[in-house]
Coordinates of C-alpha atoms in Angstrom, one line a residue:
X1 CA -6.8 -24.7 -1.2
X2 CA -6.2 -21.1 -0.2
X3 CA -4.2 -20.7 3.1
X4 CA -5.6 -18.5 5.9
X5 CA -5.2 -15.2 6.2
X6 CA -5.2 -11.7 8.4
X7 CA -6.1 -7.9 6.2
X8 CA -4.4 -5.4 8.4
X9 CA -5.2 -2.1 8.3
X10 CA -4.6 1.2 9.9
X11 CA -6.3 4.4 10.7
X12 CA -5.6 7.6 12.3
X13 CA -7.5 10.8 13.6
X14 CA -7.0 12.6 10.2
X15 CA -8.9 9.6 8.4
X16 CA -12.6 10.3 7.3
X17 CA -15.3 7.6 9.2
X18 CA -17.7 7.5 5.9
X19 CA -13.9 6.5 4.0
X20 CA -13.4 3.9 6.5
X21 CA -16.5 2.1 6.7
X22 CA -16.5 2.5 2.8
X23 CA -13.0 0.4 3.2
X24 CA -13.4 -2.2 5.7
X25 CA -17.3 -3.2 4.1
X26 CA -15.6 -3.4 0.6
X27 CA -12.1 -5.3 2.0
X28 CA -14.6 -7.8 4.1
X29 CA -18.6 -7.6 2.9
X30 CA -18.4 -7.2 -0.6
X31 CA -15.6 -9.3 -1.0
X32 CA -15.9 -12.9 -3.6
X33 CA -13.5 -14.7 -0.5
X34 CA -13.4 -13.1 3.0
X35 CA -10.2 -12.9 5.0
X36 CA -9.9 -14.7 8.0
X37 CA -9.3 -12.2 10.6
X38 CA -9.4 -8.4 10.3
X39 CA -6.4 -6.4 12.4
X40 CA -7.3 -2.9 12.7
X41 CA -4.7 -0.7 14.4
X42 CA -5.7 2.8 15.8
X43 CA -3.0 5.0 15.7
X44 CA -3.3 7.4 18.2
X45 CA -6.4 8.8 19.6
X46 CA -9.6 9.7 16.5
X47 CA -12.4 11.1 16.8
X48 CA -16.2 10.2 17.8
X49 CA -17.0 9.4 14.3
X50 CA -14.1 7.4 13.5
X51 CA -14.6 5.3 17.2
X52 CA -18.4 5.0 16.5
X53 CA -17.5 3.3 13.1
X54 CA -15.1 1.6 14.3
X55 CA -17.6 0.1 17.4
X56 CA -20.4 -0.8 14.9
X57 CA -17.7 -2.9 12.5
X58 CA -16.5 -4.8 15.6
X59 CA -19.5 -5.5 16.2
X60 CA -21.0 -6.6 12.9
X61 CA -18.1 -8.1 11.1
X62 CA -18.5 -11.9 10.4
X63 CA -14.8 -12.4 10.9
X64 CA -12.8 -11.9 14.6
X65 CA -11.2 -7.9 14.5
X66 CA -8.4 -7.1 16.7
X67 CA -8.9 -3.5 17.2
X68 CA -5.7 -2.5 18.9
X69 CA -5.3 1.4 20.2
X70 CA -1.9 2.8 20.1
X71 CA -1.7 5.6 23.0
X72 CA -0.3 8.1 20.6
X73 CA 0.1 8.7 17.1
X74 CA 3.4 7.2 16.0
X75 CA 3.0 6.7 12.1
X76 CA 2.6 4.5 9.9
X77 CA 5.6 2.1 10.1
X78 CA 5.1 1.1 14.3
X79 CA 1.6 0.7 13.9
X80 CA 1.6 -1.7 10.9
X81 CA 4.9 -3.5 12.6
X82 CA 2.6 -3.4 15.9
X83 CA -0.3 -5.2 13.7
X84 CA 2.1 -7.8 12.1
X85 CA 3.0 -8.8 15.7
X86 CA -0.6 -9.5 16.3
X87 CA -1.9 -11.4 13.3
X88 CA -2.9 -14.6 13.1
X89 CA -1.9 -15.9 10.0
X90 CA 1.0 -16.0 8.2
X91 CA -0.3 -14.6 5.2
X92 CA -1.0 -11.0 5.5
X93 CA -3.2 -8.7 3.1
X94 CA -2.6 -4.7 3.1
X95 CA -5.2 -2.1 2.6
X96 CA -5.4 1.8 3.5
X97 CA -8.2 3.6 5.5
X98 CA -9.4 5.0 2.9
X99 CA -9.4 3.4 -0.6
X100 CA -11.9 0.3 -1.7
X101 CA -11.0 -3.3 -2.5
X102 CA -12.5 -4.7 -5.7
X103 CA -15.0 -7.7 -4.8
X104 CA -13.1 -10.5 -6.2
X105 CA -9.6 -8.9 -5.2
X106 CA -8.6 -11.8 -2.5
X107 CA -10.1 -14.5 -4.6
X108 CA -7.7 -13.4 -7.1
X109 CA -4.6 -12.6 -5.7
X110 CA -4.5 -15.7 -2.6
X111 CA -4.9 -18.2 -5.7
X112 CA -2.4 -16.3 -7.6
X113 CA 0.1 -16.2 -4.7
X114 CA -0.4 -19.4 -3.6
X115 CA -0.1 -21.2 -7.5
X116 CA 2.9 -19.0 -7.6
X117 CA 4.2 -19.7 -4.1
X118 CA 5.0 -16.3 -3.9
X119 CA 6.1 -14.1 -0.2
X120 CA 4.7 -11.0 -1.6
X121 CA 2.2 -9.7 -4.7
X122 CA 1.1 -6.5 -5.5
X123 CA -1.4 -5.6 -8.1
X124 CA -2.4 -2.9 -10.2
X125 CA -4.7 -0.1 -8.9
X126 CA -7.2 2.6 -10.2
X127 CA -6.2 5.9 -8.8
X128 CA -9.5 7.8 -8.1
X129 CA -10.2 11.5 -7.2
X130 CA -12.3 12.2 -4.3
X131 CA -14.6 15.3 -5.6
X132 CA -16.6 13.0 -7.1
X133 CA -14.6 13.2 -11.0
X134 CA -14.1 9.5 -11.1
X135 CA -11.2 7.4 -11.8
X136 CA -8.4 9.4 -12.9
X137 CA -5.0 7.5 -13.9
X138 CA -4.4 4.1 -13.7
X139 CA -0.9 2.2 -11.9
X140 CA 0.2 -0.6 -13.5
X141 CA 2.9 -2.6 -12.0
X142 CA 6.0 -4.1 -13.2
X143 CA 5.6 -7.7 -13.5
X144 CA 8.6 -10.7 -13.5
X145 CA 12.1 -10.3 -14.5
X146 CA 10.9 -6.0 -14.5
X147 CA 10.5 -5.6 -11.2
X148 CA 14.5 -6.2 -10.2
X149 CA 15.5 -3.3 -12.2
X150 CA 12.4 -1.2 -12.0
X151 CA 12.8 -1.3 -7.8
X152 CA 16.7 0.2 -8.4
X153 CA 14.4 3.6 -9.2
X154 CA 10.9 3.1 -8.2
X155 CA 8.8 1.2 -5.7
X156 CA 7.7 -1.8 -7.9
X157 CA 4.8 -2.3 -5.9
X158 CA 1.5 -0.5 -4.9
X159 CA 1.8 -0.5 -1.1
X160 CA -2.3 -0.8 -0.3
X161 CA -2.5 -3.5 -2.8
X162 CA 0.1 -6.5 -1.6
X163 CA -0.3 -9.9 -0.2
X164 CA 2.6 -10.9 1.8
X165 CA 4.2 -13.8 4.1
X166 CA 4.7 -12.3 7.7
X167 CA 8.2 -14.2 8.1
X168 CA 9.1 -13.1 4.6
X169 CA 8.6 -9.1 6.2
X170 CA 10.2 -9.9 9.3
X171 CA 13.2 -11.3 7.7
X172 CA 13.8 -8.6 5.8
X173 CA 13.9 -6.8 9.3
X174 CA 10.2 -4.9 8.9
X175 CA 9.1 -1.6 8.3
X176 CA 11.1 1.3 9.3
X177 CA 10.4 4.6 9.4
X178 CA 11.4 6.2 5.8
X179 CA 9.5 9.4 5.9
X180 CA 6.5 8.0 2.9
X181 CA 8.8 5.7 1.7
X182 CA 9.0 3.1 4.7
X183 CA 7.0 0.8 2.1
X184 CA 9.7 0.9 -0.3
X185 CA 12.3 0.3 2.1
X186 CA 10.7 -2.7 3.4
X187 CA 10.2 -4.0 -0.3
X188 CA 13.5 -3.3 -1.2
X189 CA 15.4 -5.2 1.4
X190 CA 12.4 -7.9 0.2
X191 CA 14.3 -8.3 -2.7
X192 CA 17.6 -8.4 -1.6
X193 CA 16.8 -11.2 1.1
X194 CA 15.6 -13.3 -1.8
X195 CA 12.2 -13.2 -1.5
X196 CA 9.6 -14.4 -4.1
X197 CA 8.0 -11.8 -5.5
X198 CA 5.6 -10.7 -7.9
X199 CA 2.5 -8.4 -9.6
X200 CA -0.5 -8.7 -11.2
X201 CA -1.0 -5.9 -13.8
X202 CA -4.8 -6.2 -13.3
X203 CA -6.3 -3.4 -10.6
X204 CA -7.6 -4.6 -7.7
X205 CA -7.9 -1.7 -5.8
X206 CA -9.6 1.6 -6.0
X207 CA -7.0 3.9 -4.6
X208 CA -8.5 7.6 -3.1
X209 CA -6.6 11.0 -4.2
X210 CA -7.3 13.3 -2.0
X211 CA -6.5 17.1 -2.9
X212 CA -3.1 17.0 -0.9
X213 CA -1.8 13.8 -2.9
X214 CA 0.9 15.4 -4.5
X215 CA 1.9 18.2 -2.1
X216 CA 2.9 15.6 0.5
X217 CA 4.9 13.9 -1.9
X218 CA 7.2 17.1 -2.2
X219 CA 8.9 19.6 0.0
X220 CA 12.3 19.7 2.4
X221 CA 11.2 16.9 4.8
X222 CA 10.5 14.5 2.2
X223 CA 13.6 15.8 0.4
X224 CA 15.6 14.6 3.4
X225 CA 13.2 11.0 3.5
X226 CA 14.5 10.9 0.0
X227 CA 18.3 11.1 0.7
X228 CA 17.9 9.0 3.5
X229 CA 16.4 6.5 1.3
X230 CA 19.2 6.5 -1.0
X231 CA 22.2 6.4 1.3
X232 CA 20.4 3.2 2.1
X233 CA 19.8 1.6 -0.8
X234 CA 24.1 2.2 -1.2
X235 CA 24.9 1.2 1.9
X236 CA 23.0 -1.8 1.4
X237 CA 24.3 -2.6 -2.0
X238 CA 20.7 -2.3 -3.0
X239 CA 22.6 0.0 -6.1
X240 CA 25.5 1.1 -7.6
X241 CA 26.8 4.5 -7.0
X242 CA 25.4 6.1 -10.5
X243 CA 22.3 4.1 -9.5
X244 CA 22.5 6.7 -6.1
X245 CA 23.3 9.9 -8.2
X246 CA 20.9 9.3 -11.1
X247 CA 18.1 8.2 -8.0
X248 CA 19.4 11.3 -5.9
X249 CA 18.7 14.2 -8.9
X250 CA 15.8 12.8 -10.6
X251 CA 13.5 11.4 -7.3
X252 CA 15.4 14.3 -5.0
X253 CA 14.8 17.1 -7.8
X254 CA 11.2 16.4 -8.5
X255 CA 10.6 16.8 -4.5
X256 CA 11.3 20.3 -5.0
X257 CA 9.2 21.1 -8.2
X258 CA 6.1 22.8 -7.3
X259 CA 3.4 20.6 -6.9
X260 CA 1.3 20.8 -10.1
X261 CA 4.2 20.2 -12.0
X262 CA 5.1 16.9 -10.0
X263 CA 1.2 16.2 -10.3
X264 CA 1.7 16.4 -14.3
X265 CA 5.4 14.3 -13.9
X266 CA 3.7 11.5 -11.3
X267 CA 1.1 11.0 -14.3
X268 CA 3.1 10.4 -17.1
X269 CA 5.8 8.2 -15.5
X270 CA 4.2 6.6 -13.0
X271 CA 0.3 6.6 -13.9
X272 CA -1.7 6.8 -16.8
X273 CA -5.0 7.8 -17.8
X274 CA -7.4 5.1 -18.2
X275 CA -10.6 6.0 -20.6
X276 CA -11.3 2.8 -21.4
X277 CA -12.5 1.6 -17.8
X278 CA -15.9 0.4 -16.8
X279 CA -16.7 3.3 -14.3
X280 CA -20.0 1.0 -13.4
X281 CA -18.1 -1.8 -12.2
X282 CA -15.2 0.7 -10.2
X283 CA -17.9 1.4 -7.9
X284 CA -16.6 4.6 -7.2
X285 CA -19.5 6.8 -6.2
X286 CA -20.8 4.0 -3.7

């Protein structure tokens, strides 16, 4: 029997409304096995669109929504920490604003976690460009005994895509701000507080690329994100001092590459081009 379970989200004023209705009706309508409470945390004030989308999904959704407003915008590590505090269930399921859920994603990964008895699972995701050109690379996770040595120089897991146990996060002290790497942060101390973890190779998530995808990933500030990240992980024992230098000029030089070059690099090491998908059952254009 599949445990309960809360899909926390959150959204902000530079997220698109038609994006996050496309979201929330995929992550909760469309889905094979709804989840048992949506938390939706507003970061900061939005627009009349996104509030008018919002209203109409708190009003229609078949599950309860805790629509909680955060006075100002204060990123993405306080809100989601503000929406653990406020979920029901122990079990907690991630998604962005703006990407799309394939319909039998939750029936999939709960019974996978739970047969497991897992405290977090990712899965693999379809990355997919937003001028209407379709699905354009596809992330495919470490999986098992991988993921140990694969986190020591990449997040092992697709942040919109995981399932994880609420105490598990908290006992790994939540996220904290890391620049756009708070995720990998969190997972890393994950891993070194023992938690079960896990992926499934198969996508389950449709994950947008917007044109400024890879130009956020680079310049000074997330330079400095990056060697804040590092002098972390050492200082955690997370990894070895090479494991810090090798980390520090590969991931610290390719913030400084211009970006269609790290567009190119991000491709070949990280993502893959995917021919072979059925675009039909991606649902991309809907």
């Amino acid at each position: 029997m599949t445990e309960h379970f809360s899909l926390l989200m959150s959204v902000y004023a530079k997220d698109s409304a038609d994006h996050l209705e496309r979201a929330l009706t995929s992550a909760v309508l469309d889905q094979s096995l709804y989840p048992d409470e949506v938390v939706l945390v507003q970061d900061g004030p939005v627009g009349v669109a996104l509030e008018r989308t919002i209203e109409r999904f708190v009003a229609s959704c078949p599950v309860p929504v805790h629509h909680l407003v955060m006075p100002e915008n204060r990123g993405l590590a306080a809100a989601l920490t503000l929406g653990l505090q406020s979920c029901s269930h122990d079990i907690v399921a991630r998604m962005d604003a703006d990407d799309i859920a394939m319909p039998h994603r939750f029936e999939r990964q709960l019974a996978a976690f739970h047969d497991r008895r897992l405290d977090l699972l990712g899965t693999g995701m379809f990355e997919f460009a937003e001028n209407g050109s379709g699905i354009v690379a596809r992330r495919t996770p470490p999986v098992g005994e991988r993921i140990d040595g694969f986190a020591r120089f990449h997040d092992p897991f697709n942040h919109p895509t995981v399932v994880y146990r609420r105490s598990a996060v908290l006992r790994a002290g939540g996220y904290r701000p890391m620049g756009l790497m708070e995720d990998y942060w969190l997972f890393a101390r994950m891993i070194m507080t023992k938690a079960a973890v896990d992926n499934l190779a198969e996508p389950l998530l449709m994950y947008r690329v917007d044109s400024g995808a890879y130009s956020r990933r680079g310049g000074l500030g997330q330079l400095r994100a990056e060697l804040r990240l590092q002098r972390a992980f050492r200082h955690s024992g997370f990894t070895t001092s090479g494991q810090m230098a090798r980390n520090i000029i590969v991931r610290g030089g390719y913030r400084l590459i211009p970006t269609a070059i790290r567009r190119a690099l991000y491709r070949a090491t990280l993502a893959r081009k995917d021919d072979g998908v059925d675009r039909s059952s991606a649902e991309v254009g809907r």
